[in-house]
Structure formats: C-alpha cells, structure tokens
PDB file of C-alpha atoms and ligand atoms in Angstrom:
ATOM      1  CA  UNK J 137       0.000   0.000   0.000  1.00 52.00           C
ATOM      2  CA  UNK J 138       2.851   2.361   0.883  1.00 53.00           C
ATOM      3  CA  UNK J 139       4.428   1.745  -2.523  1.00 59.00           C
ATOM      4  CA  UNK J 140       1.112   2.292  -4.296  1.00 56.00           C
ATOM      5  CA  UNK J 141       0.755   5.641  -2.529  1.00 58.00           C
ATOM      6  CA  UNK J 142       4.027   6.731  -4.051  1.00 58.00           C
ATOM      7  CA  UNK J 143       2.995   5.612  -7.528  1.00 60.00           C
ATOM      8  CA  UNK J 144      -0.589   6.894  -7.607  1.00 65.00           C
ATOM      9  CA  UNK J 145      -0.102  10.305  -5.998  1.00 70.00           C
ATOM     10  CA  UNK J 146       1.857  13.217  -7.435  1.00 74.00           C
ATOM     11  CA  UNK J 147       4.781  14.328  -5.244  1.00 70.00           C
ATOM     12  CA  UNK J 148       2.744  17.339  -4.029  1.00 73.00           C
ATOM     13  CA  UNK J 149      -0.279  15.189  -3.156  1.00 75.00           C
ATOM     14  CA  UNK J 150       1.896  12.672  -1.395  1.00 69.00           C
ATOM     15  CA  UNK J 151       3.674  15.344   0.620  1.00 69.00           C
ATOM     16  CA  UNK J 152       0.328  16.836   1.681  1.00 73.00           C
ATOM     17  CA  UNK J 153      -0.815  13.358   2.710  1.00 71.00           C
ATOM     18  CA  UNK J 154       2.351  12.777   4.749  1.00 70.00           C
ATOM     19  CA  UNK J 155       1.898  16.103   6.500  1.00 70.00           C
ATOM     20  CA  UNK J 156      -1.740  15.281   7.207  1.00 70.00           C
ATOM     21  CA  UNK J 157      -0.661  11.983   8.758  1.00 70.00           C
ATOM     22  CA  UNK J 158       1.982  13.767  10.800  1.00 73.00           C
ATOM     23  CA  UNK J 159       4.872  11.714   9.475  1.00 86.00           C
ATOM     24  CA  UNK J 160       8.166  13.273  10.539  1.00 94.00           C
ATOM     25  CA  UNK J 161      10.770  14.318   7.987  1.00 96.00           C
ATOM     26  CA  UNK J 162      14.132  12.566   7.949  1.00 98.00           C
ATOM     27  CA  UNK J 163      16.675  15.063   6.699  1.00 98.00           C
ATOM     28  CA  UNK J 164      20.190  14.334   5.473  1.00 98.00           C
ATOM     29  CA  UNK J 165      22.124  17.588   5.797  1.00 98.00           C
ATOM     30  CA  UNK J 166      24.916  18.063   3.244  1.00 98.00           C
ATOM     31  CA  UNK J 167      26.346  21.312   4.638  1.00 98.00           C
ATOM     32  CA  UNK J 168      29.765  19.633   4.970  1.00 98.00           C
ATOM     33  CA  UNK J 169      29.794  18.352   1.350  1.00 98.00           C
ATOM     34  CA  UNK J 170      32.918  20.254   0.309  1.00 97.00           C
ATOM     35  CA  UNK J 171      34.977  18.746   3.142  1.00 96.00           C
ATOM     36  CA  UNK J 172      34.816  15.331   1.456  1.00 97.00           C
ATOM     37  CA  UNK J 173      37.282  13.632  -0.871  1.00 97.00           C
ATOM     38  CA  UNK J 174      35.882  12.397  -4.221  1.00 97.00           C
ATOM     39  CA  UNK J 175      35.706   8.863  -2.794  1.00 97.00           C
ATOM     40  CA  UNK J 176      33.874  10.030   0.295  1.00 98.00           C
ATOM     41  CA  UNK J 177      31.426  12.035  -1.841  1.00 98.00           C
ATOM     42  CA  UNK J 178      30.497   8.870  -3.713  1.00 98.00           C
ATOM     43  CA  UNK J 179      29.879   7.132  -0.400  1.00 98.00           C
ATOM     44  CA  UNK J 180      27.699   9.982   0.875  1.00 98.00           C
ATOM     45  CA  UNK J 181      25.581   9.742  -2.298  1.00 98.00           C
ATOM     46  CA  UNK J 182      25.377   5.957  -2.020  1.00 97.00           C
ATOM     47  CA  UNK J 183      24.342   6.091   1.641  1.00 98.00           C
ATOM     48  CA  UNK J 184      21.721   8.753   0.855  1.00 97.00           C
ATOM     49  CA  UNK J 185      20.115   6.593  -1.809  1.00 96.00           C
ATOM     50  CA  UNK J 186      20.213   3.577   0.522  1.00 96.00           C
ATOM     51  CA  UNK J 187      18.468   5.757   3.105  1.00 97.00           C
ATOM     52  CA  UNK J 188      15.673   6.429   0.626  1.00 95.00           C
ATOM     53  CA  UNK J 189      15.262   2.661   0.134  1.00 94.00           C
ATOM     54  CA  UNK J 190      15.287   2.102   3.895  1.00 96.00           C
ATOM     55  CA  UNK J 191      12.569   4.711   4.396  1.00 94.00           C
ATOM     56  CA  UNK J 192      10.487   3.049   1.703  1.00 91.00           C
ATOM     57  CA  UNK J 193      10.756  -0.190   3.654  1.00 92.00           C
ATOM     58  CA  UNK J 194       9.673   1.341   6.969  1.00 93.00           C
ATOM     59  CA  UNK J 195       7.488   4.362   6.101  1.00 89.00           C
ATOM     60  CA  UNK J 196       7.527   6.125   2.727  1.00 85.00           C
ATOM     61  CA  UNK J 197      10.540   7.219   0.700  1.00 84.00           C
ATOM     62  CA  UNK J 198       9.218  10.722   0.290  1.00 87.00           C
ATOM     63  CA  UNK J 199       9.676  11.493   3.975  1.00 92.00           C
ATOM     64  CA  UNK J 200      13.415  11.685   3.201  1.00 96.00           C
ATOM     65  CA  UNK J 201      14.773  15.139   2.376  1.00 97.00           C
ATOM     66  CA  UNK J 202      18.352  15.898   1.363  1.00 98.00           C
ATOM     67  CA  UNK J 203      19.324  19.547   1.951  1.00 98.00           C
ATOM     68  CA  UNK J 204      22.226  21.644   0.536  1.00 98.00           C
ATOM     69  CA  UNK J 205      22.215  19.285  -2.478  1.00 98.00           C
ATOM     70  CA  UNK J 206      24.288  20.562  -5.396  1.00 97.00           C
ATOM     71  CA  UNK J 207      24.691  19.325  -8.975  1.00 97.00           C
ATOM     72  CA  UNK J 208      27.744  17.234  -8.115  1.00 98.00           C
ATOM     73  CA  UNK J 209      25.750  15.312  -5.494  1.00 98.00           C
ATOM     74  CA  UNK J 210      22.829  14.843  -7.892  1.00 97.00           C
ATOM     75  CA  UNK J 211      25.154  13.437 -10.563  1.00 96.00           C
ATOM     76  CA  UNK J 212      26.580  10.890  -8.124  1.00 97.00           C
ATOM     77  CA  UNK J 213      23.160   9.829  -6.885  1.00 95.00           C
ATOM     78  CA  UNK J 214      21.783   6.560  -8.230  1.00 90.00           C
ATOM     79  CA  UNK J 215      18.599   4.762  -7.275  1.00 84.00           C
ATOM     80  CA  UNK J 216      16.779   7.769  -5.895  1.00 86.00           C
ATOM     81  CA  UNK J 217      14.384   9.935  -7.917  1.00 84.00           C
ATOM     82  CA  UNK J 218      15.460  13.524  -8.504  1.00 87.00           C
ATOM     83  CA  UNK J 219      12.042  14.800  -9.539  1.00 85.00           C
ATOM     84  CA  UNK J 220       9.997  14.245  -6.378  1.00 84.00           C
ATOM     85  CA  UNK J 221      11.134  17.259  -4.404  1.00 87.00           C
ATOM     86  CA  UNK J 222      13.248  15.267  -1.921  1.00 92.00           C
ATOM     87  CA  UNK J 223      16.584  16.609  -3.088  1.00 96.00           C
ATOM     88  CA  UNK J 224      16.728  20.329  -2.445  1.00 96.00           C
ATOM     89  CA  UNK J 225      19.367  23.040  -2.703  1.00 97.00           C
ATOM     90  CA  UNK J 226      17.976  24.926   0.284  1.00 97.00           C
ATOM     91  CA  UNK J 227      19.570  24.806   3.703  1.00 98.00           C
ATOM     92  CA  UNK J 228      18.024  22.669   6.423  1.00 98.00           C
ATOM     93  CA  UNK J 229      17.027  25.805   8.349  1.00 98.00           C
ATOM     94  CA  UNK J 230      15.204  27.226   5.322  1.00 98.00           C
ATOM     95  CA  UNK J 231      13.333  23.977   4.782  1.00 97.00           C
ATOM     96  CA  UNK J 232      12.343  23.723   8.460  1.00 97.00           C
ATOM     97  CA  UNK J 233      11.150  27.329   8.582  1.00 97.00           C
ATOM     98  CA  UNK J 234       9.080  26.788   5.451  1.00 95.00           C
ATOM     99  CA  UNK J 235       7.398  23.844   7.157  1.00 94.00           C
ATOM    100  CA  UNK J 236       6.934  25.713  10.442  1.00 95.00           C
ATOM    101  CA  UNK J 237       9.199  23.284  12.325  1.00 96.00           C
ATOM    102  CA  UNK J 238      11.052  24.895  15.231  1.00 97.00           C
ATOM    103  CA  UNK J 239      12.411  21.876  17.115  1.00 98.00           C
ATOM    104  CA  UNK J 240      14.373  18.890  15.778  1.00 98.00           C
ATOM    105  CA  UNK J 241      16.379  15.888  16.884  1.00 98.00           C
ATOM    106  CA  UNK J 242      19.901  15.711  15.452  1.00 98.00           C
ATOM    107  CA  UNK J 243      21.492  12.264  15.475  1.00 98.00           C
ATOM    108  CA  UNK J 244      24.971  13.066  16.699  1.00 98.00           C
ATOM    109  CA  UNK J 245      27.688  10.695  18.009  1.00 98.00           C
ATOM    110  CA  UNK J 246      28.656  13.552  20.369  1.00 97.00           C
ATOM    111  CA  UNK J 247      25.061  14.045  21.506  1.00 97.00           C
ATOM    112  CA  UNK J 248      24.154  15.132  25.032  1.00 94.00           C
ATOM    113  CA  UNK J 249      22.017  12.065  25.693  1.00 97.00           C
ATOM    114  CA  UNK J 250      21.075   8.700  24.251  1.00 98.00           C
ATOM    115  CA  UNK J 251      18.186   8.722  21.805  1.00 98.00           C
ATOM    116  CA  UNK J 252      14.962   7.538  23.472  1.00 96.00           C
ATOM    117  CA  UNK J 253      11.232   7.422  22.844  1.00 94.00           C
ATOM    118  CA  UNK J 254      10.947  10.767  24.676  1.00 95.00           C
ATOM    119  CA  UNK J 255      12.546  12.320  21.583  1.00 96.00           C
ATOM    120  CA  UNK J 256      10.051  10.894  19.131  1.00 95.00           C
ATOM    121  CA  UNK J 257       7.506  13.717  19.161  1.00 93.00           C
ATOM    122  CA  UNK J 258       9.468  16.000  16.804  1.00 96.00           C
ATOM    123  CA  UNK J 259       8.519  16.721  13.193  1.00 95.00           C
ATOM    124  CA  UNK J 260      12.061  16.292  11.869  1.00 97.00           C
ATOM    125  CA  UNK J 261      15.103  14.114  12.517  1.00 98.00           C
ATOM    126  CA  UNK J 262      18.416  15.292  11.078  1.00 98.00           C
ATOM    127  CA  UNK J 263      21.381  13.142  10.080  1.00 98.00           C
ATOM    128  CA  UNK J 264      24.729  14.478   8.966  1.00 98.00           C
ATOM    129  CA  UNK J 265      25.484  13.730   5.308  1.00 98.00           C
ATOM    130  CA  UNK J 266      29.021  12.944   6.391  1.00 98.00           C
ATOM    131  CA  UNK J 267      31.459  10.131   5.612  1.00 98.00           C
ATOM    132  CA  UNK J 268      34.719  10.247   7.510  1.00 96.00           C
ATOM    133  CA  UNK J 269      37.239   7.793   6.072  1.00 94.00           C
ATOM    134  CA  UNK J 270      40.290   9.680   7.283  1.00 92.00           C
ATOM    135  CA  UNK J 271      39.056  10.734  10.727  1.00 91.00           C
ATOM    136  CA  UNK J 272      39.270  14.375   9.673  1.00 92.00           C
ATOM    137  CA  UNK J 273      35.676  15.347  10.377  1.00 96.00           C
ATOM    138  CA  UNK J 274      35.328  14.725  14.095  1.00 94.00           C
ATOM    139  CA  UNK J 275      32.674  16.922  15.654  1.00 96.00           C
ATOM    140  CA  UNK J 276      31.254  18.070  12.322  1.00 98.00           C
ATOM    141  CA  UNK J 277      27.772  16.779  13.162  1.00 98.00           C
ATOM    142  CA  UNK J 278      27.629  19.099  16.171  1.00 98.00           C
ATOM    143  CA  UNK J 279      28.409  22.018  13.833  1.00 98.00           C
ATOM    144  CA  UNK J 280      25.095  21.279  12.090  1.00 98.00           C
ATOM    145  CA  UNK J 281      23.400  21.889  15.459  1.00 98.00           C
ATOM    146  CA  UNK J 282      25.226  25.204  15.871  1.00 98.00           C
ATOM    147  CA  UNK J 283      24.177  26.412  12.444  1.00 98.00           C
ATOM    148  CA  UNK J 284      20.514  25.511  13.109  1.00 98.00           C
ATOM    149  CA  UNK J 285      20.549  27.113  16.551  1.00 98.00           C
ATOM    150  CA  UNK J 286      21.827  30.344  14.998  1.00 98.00           C
ATOM    151  CA  UNK J 287      18.665  30.316  12.894  1.00 98.00           C
ATOM    152  CA  UNK J 288      16.503  29.977  16.008  1.00 98.00           C
ATOM    153  CA  UNK J 289      15.814  26.256  15.753  1.00 98.00           C
ATOM    154  CA  UNK J 290      15.877  24.188  18.939  1.00 98.00           C
ATOM    155  CA  UNK J 291      18.111  21.152  18.490  1.00 98.00           C
ATOM    156  CA  UNK J 292      18.169  18.062  20.684  1.00 98.00           C
ATOM    157  CA  UNK J 293      21.462  16.258  20.016  1.00 98.00           C
ATOM    158  CA  UNK J 294      21.018  12.552  20.560  1.00 98.00           C
ATOM    159  CA  UNK J 295      23.469   9.685  20.271  1.00 98.00           C
ATOM    160  CA  UNK J 296      23.077   6.004  19.595  1.00 98.00           C
ATOM    161  CA  UNK J 297      25.243   3.922  21.878  1.00 98.00           C
ATOM    162  CA  UNK J 298      25.882   0.265  22.545  1.00 96.00           C
ATOM    163  CA  UNK J 299      26.449  -0.439  26.240  1.00 93.00           C
ATOM    164  CA  UNK J 300      27.217   3.210  26.874  1.00 93.00           C
ATOM    165  CA  UNK J 301      29.639   3.755  23.989  1.00 95.00           C
ATOM    166  CA  UNK J 302      29.400   4.835  20.353  1.00 95.00           C
ATOM    167  CA  UNK J 303      32.154   2.340  19.549  1.00 94.00           C
ATOM    168  CA  UNK J 304      30.535  -0.715  18.039  1.00 92.00           C
ATOM    169  CA  UNK J 305      27.676   1.291  16.539  1.00 96.00           C
ATOM    170  CA  UNK J 306      27.761   1.378  12.733  1.00 96.00           C
ATOM    171  CA  UNK J 307      28.205   4.980  11.569  1.00 95.00           C
ATOM    172  CA  UNK J 308      26.843   4.698   8.040  1.00 98.00           C
ATOM    173  CA  UNK J 309      24.031   7.194   7.507  1.00 98.00           C
ATOM    174  CA  UNK J 310      21.544   4.598   6.221  1.00 98.00           C
ATOM    175  CA  UNK J 311      22.241   2.249   9.144  1.00 98.00           C
ATOM    176  CA  UNK J 312      21.826   5.025  11.714  1.00 98.00           C
ATOM    177  CA  UNK J 313      18.531   5.854  10.009  1.00 98.00           C
ATOM    178  CA  UNK J 314      17.489   2.198  10.140  1.00 98.00           C
ATOM    179  CA  UNK J 315      18.291   1.984  13.876  1.00 98.00           C
ATOM    180  CA  UNK J 316      16.141   5.085  14.439  1.00 98.00           C
ATOM    181  CA  UNK J 317      13.304   3.615  12.353  1.00 96.00           C
ATOM    182  CA  UNK J 318      13.391   0.318  14.244  1.00 96.00           C
ATOM    183  CA  UNK J 319      13.080   2.214  17.517  1.00 96.00           C
ATOM    184  CA  UNK J 320      10.436   4.585  16.168  1.00 94.00           C
ATOM    185  CA  UNK J 321       8.196   2.274  14.158  1.00 92.00           C
ATOM    186  CA  UNK J 322       8.847  -1.133  15.732  1.00 93.00           C
ATOM    187  CA  UNK J 323       9.296   0.033  19.322  1.00 93.00           C
ATOM    188  CA  UNK J 324      12.636  -1.819  19.589  1.00 95.00           C
ATOM    189  CA  UNK J 325      15.093  -0.859  22.302  1.00 96.00           C
ATOM    190  CA  UNK J 326      18.386   0.672  21.188  1.00 97.00           C
ATOM    191  CA  UNK J 327      20.536  -2.409  21.674  1.00 96.00           C
ATOM    192  CA  UNK J 328      18.098  -4.682  19.800  1.00 96.00           C
ATOM    193  CA  UNK J 329      17.848  -2.143  16.940  1.00 97.00           C
ATOM    194  CA  UNK J 330      21.668  -1.929  16.649  1.00 97.00           C
ATOM    195  CA  UNK J 331      22.103  -5.684  16.673  1.00 96.00           C
ATOM    196  CA  UNK J 332      19.368  -6.055  14.040  1.00 96.00           C
ATOM    197  CA  UNK J 333      21.220  -3.899  11.500  1.00 96.00           C
ATOM    198  CA  UNK J 334      24.649  -5.454  12.087  1.00 89.00           C
TER     199      UNK J 334
HETATM  200  N1  SAM F 673      32.845  12.393  12.054  1.00 96.45           N
HETATM  201  C1  SAM F 673      31.466  12.772  12.262  1.00 96.45           C
HETATM  202  C2  SAM F 673      31.321  13.454  13.629  1.00 96.45           C
HETATM  203  O1  SAM F 673      32.193  13.297  14.488  1.00 96.45           O
HETATM  204  O2  SAM F 673      30.337  14.163  13.833  1.00 96.45           O
HETATM  205  C3  SAM F 673      30.575  11.520  12.201  1.00 96.45           C
HETATM  206  C4  SAM F 673      29.818  11.407  10.949  1.00 96.45           C
HETATM  207  S1  SAM F 673      28.927   9.867  10.796  1.00 96.45           S
HETATM  208  C5  SAM F 673      29.955   8.997   9.690  1.00 96.45           C
HETATM  209  C6  SAM F 673      27.550  10.294   9.755  1.00 96.45           C
HETATM  210  C7  SAM F 673      26.266  10.647  10.475  1.00 96.45           C
HETATM  211  O3  SAM F 673      25.670   9.495  11.035  1.00 96.45           O
HETATM  212  C8  SAM F 673      26.402  11.618  11.617  1.00 96.45           C
HETATM  213  O4  SAM F 673      26.417  12.944  11.175  1.00 96.45           O
HETATM  214  C9  SAM F 673      25.192  11.309  12.471  1.00 96.45           C
HETATM  215  O5  SAM F 673      24.027  11.956  12.017  1.00 96.45           O
HETATM  216  C10 SAM F 673      25.048   9.819  12.268  1.00 96.45           C
HETATM  217  N2  SAM F 673      25.699   9.023  13.321  1.00 96.45           N
HETATM  218  C11 SAM F 673      26.760   8.200  13.171  1.00 96.45           C
HETATM  219  N3  SAM F 673      27.038   7.564  14.317  1.00 96.45           N
HETATM  220  C12 SAM F 673      26.121   7.991  15.232  1.00 96.45           C
HETATM  221  C13 SAM F 673      25.850   7.674  16.600  1.00 96.45           C
HETATM  222  N4  SAM F 673      26.578   6.783  17.269  1.00 96.45           N
HETATM  223  N5  SAM F 673      24.844   8.312  17.207  1.00 96.45           N
HETATM  224  C14 SAM F 673      24.077   9.207  16.547  1.00 96.45           C
HETATM  225  N6  SAM F 673      24.268   9.515  15.246  1.00 96.45           N
HETATM  226  C15 SAM F 673      25.263   8.922  14.588  1.00 96.45           C
END
C-alpha cells in the first residue's frame, strides 16, 4: 500500500498526505559536502540513496529530504528519484522554517544524551550527510546543530550507543537511520535495533 501511494499520488499530493498523517521528515544535511574527498562524496551519495530505500521499507521514501544538495551530489546519486522534491538546494534551516518546524532531533555521536522514545515527538530528525574515512571530520555533526541554533531552531542532540559507547555502533548514515526507524516504528530498544542492523 505504501508503494502504491508513491505511484498513484503526485509528489505534491503525497507530501500533503504525509503532513496530514503527521509523518516526521528525515533530513540528510549536506552542509559539509565540500569537506569530502571524491571517494567520500560517492559514499555519501550511495548512503543517501540507501536511506531512501530504507525509508520506503519502513514508512515512505518521500519522507526523506536531502538539503544543501548541489549538482555534483545529484550526478553521483543513483537509485533515488530527482524529480519528487526530496533533493533540495535549500539549507536545512530554510526547509524547516518553510514547514513551520522549530524543534528537531539531530542524530549526533557527540550528543548530550542517548536517543529515546521521549525524543520521538518532533517533526524532523536530522542526520549528517558525512562520511569520515580519514578521521578528519570529528565533531562536524555538532556544527550542524550550531548552524541551526543560529537560525533559532531548537536542536536536541542525541546519540546512539551500545552499552554506553558509540564504539561498536555502525556509523553509516543509512544504518543510523534504520536503527532510528526500528526504535520509532517497531518500538525496539536501542541495543536490539543496533544488533538487528549489524
Ligand atoms: N565524524 C562525524 C562526527 O564526528 O560528527 C561523524 C559522521 S557519521 C559517519 C555520519 C552521520 O551518522 C552523523 O552525522 C550522524 O548523524 C550519524 N551518526 C553516526 N554515528 C552515530 C551515533 N553513534 N549516534 C548518533 N548519530 C550517529
């Protein structure tokens, strides 16, 4: 049925439907795009398109939004439609303001607290569109929070940990999204959700 929704409705109709049903947005923020090597950029694009597939499995693909997306990213992207309004050049803050969203959860390995069901009442979850093969981008996710806070958006930084540590948690964007979706839609606890995606 979810798939049929996406086929029968135009992108605008589908988006209106999602908003009516109060589905949250899942946003991949590409503000750090230029810090990546060509190889890392390919991985970011691959993980973004896998995230779209993951969302289709759990909710609907069109609840995924990629912000700060430039032509280079679009060229590298395979397996994700470019014409449905998911891939936008706007900043995350602009998108959120347009939708009237003033509070978000940012998935951040340096978050203040572990992610829990208390965080699930927001209208948008943000993931960093970041791949860090050389260990040169430590702390960059938290910079996304700073840039949103400057725009007046309240950001709850939440981490996913396994027995109290981020070590042992996969850091691929699509897997972090899948852990979140297992907790959110299947009511799994964090450890179960992590083990399920490993
Ligand atoms: N080097 C980056 C840093 O220190 O912020 C990590 C980037 S990680 C490869 C890509 C994205 O996956 C992050 O921006 C974040 O949204 C998410 N992520 C990865 N591991 C996470 C964790 N343990 N908890 C919460 N989010 C995580």
